Short mmCIF file of C-alpha atoms in Angstrom, two decimals:
data_model
loop_
_atom_site.label_atom_id
_atom_site.label_comp_id
_atom_site.label_asym_id
_atom_site.label_seq_id
_atom_site.Cartn_x
_atom_site.Cartn_y
_atom_site.Cartn_z
CA MET A 42 -0.08 -0.08 0.05
CA PRO A 43 1.17 3.62 -0.64
CA ARG A 44 2.41 5.87 2.21
CA ALA A 45 -0.38 7.84 3.52
CA ASN A 46 2.72 10.07 4.56
CA ASN A 47 6.10 11.05 4.19
CA LYS A 48 6.02 10.75 0.77
CA LEU A 49 8.13 13.04 -0.51
CA SER A 50 11.92 12.81 -0.17
CA GLN A 51 14.47 15.08 0.57
CA LEU A 52 15.73 14.49 -3.39
CA THR A 53 12.38 15.08 -4.53
CA VAL A 54 12.21 18.41 -3.04
CA THR A 55 15.60 19.15 -4.29
CA ARG A 56 15.15 18.69 -8.03
CA THR A 57 11.24 19.23 -8.75
CA THR A 58 11.00 22.26 -10.12
CA LYS A 59 7.90 22.79 -12.12
CA PRO A 60 5.16 24.85 -10.65
CA GLY A 61 2.62 23.25 -8.40
CA LEU A 62 1.57 21.44 -5.28
CA TYR A 63 3.08 17.98 -4.02
CA ALA A 64 1.21 16.05 -1.39
CA ASP A 65 3.60 14.95 1.54
CA GLY A 66 1.11 13.28 3.08
CA GLY A 67 -0.87 15.05 6.68
CA ASN A 68 -2.33 18.13 4.77
CA LEU A 69 1.42 19.03 4.08
CA TYR A 70 2.00 19.82 0.71
CA LEU A 71 5.27 21.37 -1.37
CA GLN A 72 4.03 24.15 -3.43
CA ILE A 73 6.10 25.76 -6.64
CA THR A 74 5.14 29.00 -8.25
CA THR A 75 5.88 29.99 -11.39
CA ALA A 76 8.64 32.14 -10.68
CA GLY A 77 9.94 28.77 -9.14
CA VAL A 78 9.44 30.15 -5.33
CA LYS A 79 9.08 27.03 -3.06
CA SER A 80 7.47 26.81 -0.02
CA TRP A 81 5.80 24.83 2.74
CA LEU A 82 1.97 25.39 2.76
CA PHE A 83 -0.84 23.54 5.25
CA ARG A 84 -4.49 23.02 3.87
CA TYR A 85 -7.47 22.05 5.28
CA MET A 86 -11.25 22.13 5.40
CA ARG A 87 -13.12 24.77 8.46
CA ASN A 88 -16.66 25.11 8.41
CA GLY A 89 -16.49 23.37 5.10
CA LYS A 90 -14.71 25.97 3.76
CA PRO A 91 -10.55 25.23 1.79
CA ARG A 92 -7.98 26.83 4.63
CA GLY A 93 -4.24 27.42 3.37
CA MET A 94 -1.66 28.34 5.57
CA GLY A 95 2.23 29.28 4.50
CA LEU A 96 4.85 27.34 6.31
CA GLY A 97 7.63 29.23 5.25
CA PRO A 98 10.60 29.00 2.54
CA VAL A 99 11.96 25.83 1.72
CA HIS A 100 15.08 27.50 2.22
CA THR A 101 14.74 27.88 5.88
CA ILE A 102 12.14 25.28 6.69
CA GLY A 103 13.44 21.52 5.91
CA LEU A 104 11.21 19.03 5.22
CA ALA A 105 11.64 17.25 8.43
CA GLU A 106 10.78 20.53 9.92
CA ALA A 107 7.82 21.48 7.63
CA ARG A 108 6.44 17.54 9.03
CA VAL A 109 6.82 18.34 12.61
CA LEU A 110 5.27 22.19 11.68
CA ALA A 111 2.20 20.35 9.59
CA LEU A 112 1.68 17.93 12.52
CA ASP A 113 0.90 21.02 15.25
CA CYS A 114 -1.30 22.06 12.97
CA ARG A 115 -2.84 18.93 12.75
CA ARG A 116 -3.51 18.87 16.88
CA GLN A 117 -4.87 21.97 16.48
CA LEU A 118 -7.40 20.91 14.29
CA LEU A 119 -8.26 17.99 16.37
CA ALA A 120 -8.17 20.23 19.76
CA GLY A 121 -10.74 22.38 17.94
CA THR A 122 -8.77 25.06 17.13
CA ASP A 123 -8.14 27.09 13.48
CA PRO A 124 -4.04 27.00 13.11
CA LEU A 125 -4.07 29.96 10.88
CA ASP A 126 -6.72 32.29 13.07
CA ALA A 127 -4.79 30.80 16.04
CA ARG A 128 -1.16 32.05 14.64
CA ASN A 129 -3.06 35.89 13.22
CA ALA A 130 -4.26 36.29 16.81
CA GLU A 131 -0.94 35.39 18.12
CA ARG A 132 0.91 37.77 15.70
CA ALA A 133 -1.60 40.44 16.54
CA ALA A 134 -1.18 40.37 20.38
CA LYS A 135 2.32 40.29 19.40
CA ARG A 136 2.09 43.82 17.90
CA VAL A 137 0.04 45.02 20.35
CA ALA A 138 2.11 43.87 23.06
CA GLU A 139 4.91 45.72 20.89
CA SER A 140 2.89 48.92 20.40
CA ASN A 141 3.06 50.59 23.96
CA ASP A 142 5.45 53.35 22.45
CA VAL A 143 2.85 53.99 19.92
CA THR A 144 0.21 56.94 20.85
CA PHE A 145 -2.62 58.17 19.85
CA GLN A 146 -0.93 61.53 18.72
CA HIS A 147 1.03 58.97 16.27
CA CYS A 148 -2.03 57.19 14.98
CA ALA A 149 -3.93 59.90 14.30
CA GLU A 150 -1.02 61.70 12.38
CA LYS A 151 -0.71 58.88 10.40
CA TYR A 152 -4.32 58.14 9.68
CA ILE A 153 -4.63 62.05 8.53
CA GLU A 154 -1.37 61.46 6.12
CA ALA A 155 -3.24 58.48 4.48
CA HIS A 156 -6.66 60.12 4.23
CA ARG A 157 -5.53 63.61 2.86
CA ALA A 158 -5.25 62.89 -0.73
CA GLY A 159 -9.16 61.51 -0.37
CA TRP A 160 -10.83 64.23 1.29
CA LYS A 161 -13.08 67.27 -0.65
CA ASN A 162 -10.20 70.09 0.39
CA ALA A 163 -6.87 70.89 3.00
CA LYS A 164 -9.04 72.53 5.22
CA HIS A 165 -10.71 69.26 5.78
CA ALA A 166 -7.41 67.44 7.34
CA ASP A 167 -6.65 70.99 9.24
CA GLN A 168 -10.37 70.61 10.61
CA TRP A 169 -9.02 67.06 12.22
CA ALA A 170 -5.82 67.98 13.29
CA ASN A 171 -7.11 70.79 15.07
CA THR A 172 -9.92 69.42 17.35
CA LEU A 173 -7.92 66.50 17.84
CA ALA A 174 -4.88 68.80 19.67
CA THR A 175 -7.36 70.54 21.18
CA TYR A 176 -9.73 67.82 22.87
CA ALA A 177 -8.59 65.22 22.51
CA TYR A 178 -4.41 64.82 22.73
CA PRO A 179 -4.64 66.75 26.17
CA VAL A 180 -6.49 63.58 27.61
CA PHE A 181 -4.83 60.78 26.14
CA ASP A 182 -1.57 62.34 26.52
CA SER A 183 1.25 60.19 25.45
CA ARG A 184 -0.44 56.70 26.62
CA PRO A 185 -0.59 53.75 24.19
CA VAL A 186 -3.06 53.44 21.97
CA SER A 187 -3.83 50.32 23.64
CA THR A 188 -5.08 51.70 26.26
CA ILE A 189 -7.53 54.23 25.44
CA ASP A 190 -10.91 53.20 26.97
CA THR A 191 -14.39 53.78 27.08
CA ALA A 192 -13.73 56.59 30.37
CA LEU A 193 -10.80 57.88 28.42
CA VAL A 194 -12.98 58.73 25.45
CA MET A 195 -15.79 60.02 27.77
CA ARG A 196 -13.31 62.19 29.60
CA VAL A 197 -12.89 63.54 25.96
CA LEU A 198 -16.61 64.13 24.70
CA GLU A 199 -18.70 64.83 28.34
CA PRO A 200 -17.34 68.36 28.85
CA ILE A 201 -18.12 69.47 25.36
CA TRP A 202 -21.19 67.34 24.35
CA THR A 203 -23.76 69.43 25.67
CA THR A 204 -22.28 73.00 24.74
CA LYS A 205 -20.07 72.45 21.47
CA THR A 206 -22.32 69.23 20.68
CA GLU A 207 -21.35 69.23 16.39
CA THR A 208 -18.04 69.95 17.53
CA ALA A 209 -18.27 66.88 19.86
CA SER A 210 -19.92 64.88 17.69
CA ARG A 211 -17.41 64.84 14.82
CA LEU A 212 -14.67 65.11 17.37
CA ARG A 213 -15.87 61.65 18.52
CA GLY A 214 -16.43 60.39 14.87
CA ARG A 215 -12.61 61.07 14.46
CA ILE A 216 -11.27 59.37 17.68
CA GLU A 217 -13.78 55.70 16.37
CA SER A 218 -11.65 56.57 13.05
CA VAL A 219 -8.66 56.65 14.30
CA LEU A 220 -8.84 53.64 16.56
CA ASP A 221 -10.24 51.67 13.66
CA TRP A 222 -6.91 52.22 12.33
CA ALA A 223 -4.71 51.44 15.01
CA THR A 224 -6.67 48.16 15.35
CA VAL A 225 -5.83 47.11 11.87
CA ARG A 226 -2.27 47.98 11.92
CA GLY A 227 -2.31 45.77 14.66
CA TYR A 228 -1.92 48.56 17.31
CA ARG A 229 -4.80 47.32 19.86
CA SER A 230 -7.16 44.86 19.74
CA GLY A 231 -11.08 44.45 20.66
CA GLU A 232 -14.08 47.20 20.85
CA ASN A 233 -13.69 50.02 19.50
CA PRO A 234 -14.39 52.37 22.79
CA ALA A 235 -15.69 55.45 20.82
CA ARG A 236 -18.08 54.01 18.89
CA LEU A 237 -21.23 55.71 19.08
CA LYS A 238 -24.20 52.53 18.58
CA GLY A 239 -24.91 50.48 21.75
CA HIS A 240 -22.12 52.01 23.36
CA LEU A 241 -21.58 55.86 23.86
CA ASP A 242 -25.30 56.59 23.03
CA THR A 243 -26.48 54.39 26.14
CA LEU A 244 -23.85 57.18 28.40
CA LEU A 245 -24.27 60.62 26.10
CA PRO A 246 -27.82 62.33 25.79
CA LYS A 247 -29.02 62.20 22.10
CA ARG A 248 -27.91 65.09 19.88
CA SER A 249 -31.34 66.40 18.94
CA ARG A 250 -32.25 67.10 23.14
CA VAL A 251 -28.56 68.83 23.85
CA GLN A 252 -27.96 71.17 20.39
CA LYS A 253 -29.43 74.04 19.59
CA VAL A 254 -30.35 74.22 16.00
CA GLU A 255 -28.12 77.07 14.47
CA HIS A 256 -29.11 78.20 11.52
CA HIS A 257 -27.45 80.20 9.02
CA PRO A 258 -28.57 84.24 9.05
CA ALA A 259 -31.13 84.23 5.86
CA LEU A 260 -32.39 87.34 4.16
CA PRO A 261 -36.69 87.59 4.28
CA TYR A 262 -37.90 86.56 0.32
CA ALA A 263 -40.19 89.54 0.16
CA ASP A 264 -36.23 92.17 0.55
CA LEU A 265 -35.07 90.30 -2.13
CA PRO A 266 -35.85 91.98 -5.30
CA GLU A 267 -34.55 94.87 -3.45
CA PHE A 268 -31.47 93.65 -2.68
CA ILE A 269 -30.78 92.05 -5.91
CA LYS A 270 -31.50 95.78 -7.86
CA THR A 271 -28.67 96.81 -5.12
CA LEU A 272 -26.59 93.61 -5.95
CA ARG A 273 -26.24 94.32 -9.35
CA LEU A 274 -25.21 97.92 -9.08
CA GLU A 275 -21.83 96.67 -7.39
CA PRO A 276 -18.83 95.67 -9.80
CA GLY A 277 -16.22 92.70 -9.55
CA VAL A 278 -16.98 89.30 -10.71
CA ALA A 279 -17.97 88.60 -7.02
CA ALA A 280 -21.11 90.65 -7.53
CA PHE A 281 -21.89 88.08 -10.44
CA ALA A 282 -21.06 85.34 -8.63
CA LEU A 283 -23.47 85.67 -5.39
CA GLU A 284 -26.34 86.69 -8.33
CA PHE A 285 -25.33 83.74 -9.92
CA LEU A 286 -25.24 81.81 -7.14
CA ILE A 287 -28.74 83.23 -6.03
CA LEU A 288 -30.80 82.35 -8.85
CA THR A 289 -29.00 78.73 -8.75
CA ALA A 290 -30.09 78.26 -5.52
CA THR A 291 -26.39 76.15 -4.66
CA ARG A 292 -23.69 76.63 -2.92
CA THR A 293 -20.34 78.92 -2.76
CA ASN A 294 -17.84 76.00 -3.74
CA GLU A 295 -20.12 75.22 -6.23
CA VAL A 296 -20.20 77.84 -7.75
CA ILE A 297 -17.21 79.53 -7.64
CA GLY A 298 -15.37 76.25 -8.46
CA ALA A 299 -17.57 76.51 -11.89
CA THR A 300 -15.28 75.45 -15.28
CA TRP A 301 -16.63 75.91 -18.69
CA GLN A 302 -16.65 72.18 -19.80
CA GLU A 303 -19.57 72.22 -16.79
CA PHE A 304 -22.24 74.18 -18.96
CA ASP A 305 -24.57 73.59 -22.19
CA LEU A 306 -25.42 77.36 -22.66
CA ASP A 307 -27.37 76.69 -25.82
CA GLU A 308 -29.19 74.05 -23.49
CA GLY A 309 -29.60 76.00 -20.28
CA ILE A 310 -27.81 73.64 -18.38
CA TRP A 311 -25.36 73.70 -15.54
CA THR A 312 -23.83 69.99 -14.96
CA ILE A 313 -22.01 69.74 -11.23
CA PRO A 314 -19.77 66.46 -11.44
CA ALA A 315 -20.13 64.35 -8.05
CA GLU A 316 -17.31 65.56 -6.54
CA ARG A 317 -17.88 68.98 -6.00
CA MET A 318 -21.16 68.14 -4.73
CA LYS A 319 -21.42 67.45 -1.12
CA MET A 320 -23.73 64.07 -1.92
CA ARG A 321 -21.13 63.13 -4.27
CA LYS A 322 -23.76 62.68 -6.68
CA GLU A 323 -23.72 64.32 -10.26
CA HIS A 324 -26.15 67.84 -10.44
CA ARG A 325 -27.89 68.92 -12.82
CA VAL A 326 -28.86 72.49 -12.42
CA PRO A 327 -31.39 74.66 -14.96
CA LEU A 328 -30.44 78.19 -15.93
CA SER A 329 -32.55 80.36 -15.82
CA MET A 330 -32.80 83.15 -18.83
CA ARG A 331 -30.48 85.70 -16.26
CA ALA A 332 -28.60 82.82 -14.75
CA ASN A 333 -27.58 81.67 -18.63
CA ALA A 334 -26.42 85.58 -19.55
CA LEU A 335 -24.40 85.58 -16.29
CA VAL A 336 -22.25 82.84 -17.51
CA LYS A 337 -22.21 83.84 -21.01
CA ALA A 338 -21.21 87.84 -19.81
CA GLN A 339 -18.72 86.15 -17.89
CA LYS A 340 -17.32 84.33 -21.10
CA GLU A 341 -17.03 87.35 -23.10
CA VAL A 342 -14.11 88.08 -20.39
CA LYS A 343 -12.83 85.16 -19.88
CA GLN A 344 -9.45 85.17 -17.92
CA ASN A 345 -9.24 81.22 -17.12
CA ASP A 346 -10.93 77.99 -17.20
CA TYR A 347 -13.38 78.92 -14.08
CA VAL A 348 -16.21 80.73 -14.92
CA PHE A 349 -15.91 83.36 -11.97
CA PRO A 350 -11.92 83.63 -11.81
CA GLY A 351 -10.51 85.42 -8.76
CA ALA A 352 -7.77 87.87 -8.40
CA ARG A 353 -4.52 85.37 -8.36
CA LYS A 354 -3.80 83.79 -12.08
CA GLY A 355 -5.18 80.64 -13.16
CA LYS A 356 -7.46 80.70 -9.77
CA PRO A 357 -11.35 81.05 -9.17
CA LEU A 358 -12.60 83.84 -6.49
CA SER A 359 -11.87 83.27 -3.41
CA ASN A 360 -14.52 81.18 -0.77
CA MET A 361 -14.57 84.95 0.96
CA ALA A 362 -14.96 86.88 -1.65
CA MET A 363 -19.10 86.82 -1.80
CA LEU A 364 -19.39 87.13 2.16
CA LYS A 365 -16.69 90.51 1.65
CA LEU A 366 -18.96 91.50 -0.49
CA LEU A 367 -22.25 91.93 1.92
CA GLU A 368 -19.79 93.17 4.28
CA ARG A 369 -19.12 95.97 1.79
CA MET A 370 -22.96 96.23 1.33
CA LYS A 371 -23.32 96.32 5.13
CA ARG A 372 -24.83 92.85 5.38
CA ASP A 373 -23.43 91.72 8.00
CA ASP A 374 -26.82 90.28 9.14
CA ILE A 375 -26.90 87.53 6.22
CA THR A 376 -25.07 84.86 4.95
CA VAL A 377 -24.34 83.78 1.64
CA HIS A 378 -25.13 80.23 2.59
CA GLY A 379 -28.30 81.34 3.66
CA PHE A 380 -29.74 82.37 0.44
CA ARG A 381 -31.26 78.83 -0.15
CA SER A 382 -33.21 79.47 2.90
CA THR A 383 -34.23 82.21 1.75
CA PHE A 384 -34.89 80.43 -1.89
CA ARG A 385 -36.50 77.41 -0.03
CA ASP A 386 -38.71 79.77 2.35
CA TRP A 387 -40.44 81.33 -1.16
CA ALA A 388 -40.94 78.05 -2.82
CA GLY A 389 -42.61 76.50 0.23
CA GLU A 390 -44.76 79.50 0.79
CA THR A 391 -45.63 81.16 -1.82
CA THR A 392 -45.64 78.30 -4.57
CA HIS A 393 -47.72 75.05 -5.68
CA TYR A 394 -44.51 73.21 -6.97
CA PRO A 395 -44.36 69.83 -4.30
CA ARG A 396 -41.86 69.70 -1.87
CA GLU A 397 -39.76 67.12 -3.71
CA VAL A 398 -39.30 69.50 -6.66
CA CYS A 399 -38.01 72.29 -4.13
CA GLU A 400 -35.56 69.50 -2.52
CA ALA A 401 -34.47 68.39 -5.49
CA ALA A 402 -33.72 72.09 -6.70
CA LEU A 403 -30.97 72.31 -3.81
CA ALA A 404 -29.51 68.91 -4.45
CA HIS A 405 -30.97 67.71 -0.75
CA GLY A 406 -30.89 64.22 -0.54
CA ILE A 407 -33.73 62.18 0.34
CA LYS A 408 -33.47 60.45 3.45
CA ASP A 409 -36.32 57.54 3.86
CA LYS A 410 -34.45 55.27 2.01
CA ALA A 411 -37.73 53.30 0.41
CA GLU A 412 -38.80 56.54 -0.92
CA ALA A 413 -34.40 56.63 -2.44
CA ALA A 414 -35.01 53.67 -3.69
CA TYR A 415 -37.91 54.81 -6.11
CA ALA A 416 -36.40 58.18 -6.94
CA ARG A 417 -34.45 57.50 -10.16
CA GLY A 418 -35.22 60.68 -11.87
CA ASP A 419 -33.96 64.29 -10.89
CA LEU A 420 -37.36 66.09 -12.01
CA PHE A 421 -35.20 68.57 -13.93
CA ALA A 422 -38.38 69.60 -16.42
CA LYS A 423 -40.36 70.41 -13.53
CA ARG A 424 -37.47 71.99 -12.01
CA ALA A 425 -36.48 74.29 -15.00
CA VAL A 426 -39.56 75.58 -14.83
CA LEU A 427 -39.33 76.92 -11.07
CA MET A 428 -35.89 78.30 -11.33
CA GLN A 429 -37.29 80.85 -13.53
CA ASP A 430 -39.96 81.43 -11.72
CA TRP A 431 -37.46 81.90 -9.04
CA ALA A 432 -35.68 84.81 -11.19
CA ASN A 433 -38.82 86.15 -11.86
CA PHE A 434 -39.32 87.14 -8.74
CA CYS A 435 -35.82 88.35 -7.90
CA ALA A 436 -35.99 90.40 -10.68
#
């Protein structure tokens, strides 16, 4: 009868070069890759699924030692332990034990650096660094990240949860992300003490009960026509940009970042790409006659790729330019973003347009998941009529 185990010889291991798997028996295999690399592989079934565990390269682990390692794996399986999971857990524990000098601040800085390129703008990274430096680092101090627990997280959040709720909420999420990163990197183990659901939400009051809703100061819609008359007397690109923002009910960054290739002036459509939208979804804006005329006027004095160019060569208008314009107009009682509220109040109180059309004009997402699943269109035709009525009112 052929032998069940010890099928390979040292000579076979040395001379065999053809890529493939060669069984020695007892779940042990000689593995040769297409590149000619030889190593040992322990193959087994766990819960009906095949698994493979590398035991080391042939040039370091000899045949006899590989058989001993395979025997140890079989004994673990017999005891009900998955050898691959056990090894991974042992390595993770070792990394945690060796990470006593890895602080939360070190992990946070590495996390920010790793994600900086994927964030919408540089300010986002600065906000991360500033909130963590202000509230988290002083409490966590130089403690190893592996020792950060619920009590420490609460020491960071409790003092500002009811007074600076929005900041505290964002801070909590940032701490949670850094700790998740540290866990994946092997610097800590166990549950994340900064998670909200089923954990901190049992210790902290609900945001809705402690957070004061702060609205952007907005101009009453009845005062808008007179404001537009005054605005049109103001010189400069910022005045054109602000009127365009009002007419399209869009956001500051969407307007100042607008480039010529986003516009089809013959059709009266401005298509804002997904990467420039808050909801990360492409948004088509129907242009009223006045909004279209503003873009055409800017085209006659085109300076660079941006519809509303800034003072610096090749750059768009500053995100503070329209706010500064309001200050020059002695209108520090309102904000640029507040004009979206002015539009929504006008649409809701003086027109019969359905709520979903008004919300689509503002590029608001549908919170109800069931409703969102059926809302496939963007209601463009209806929004086009709405935005022309809005322009007529503004004039």
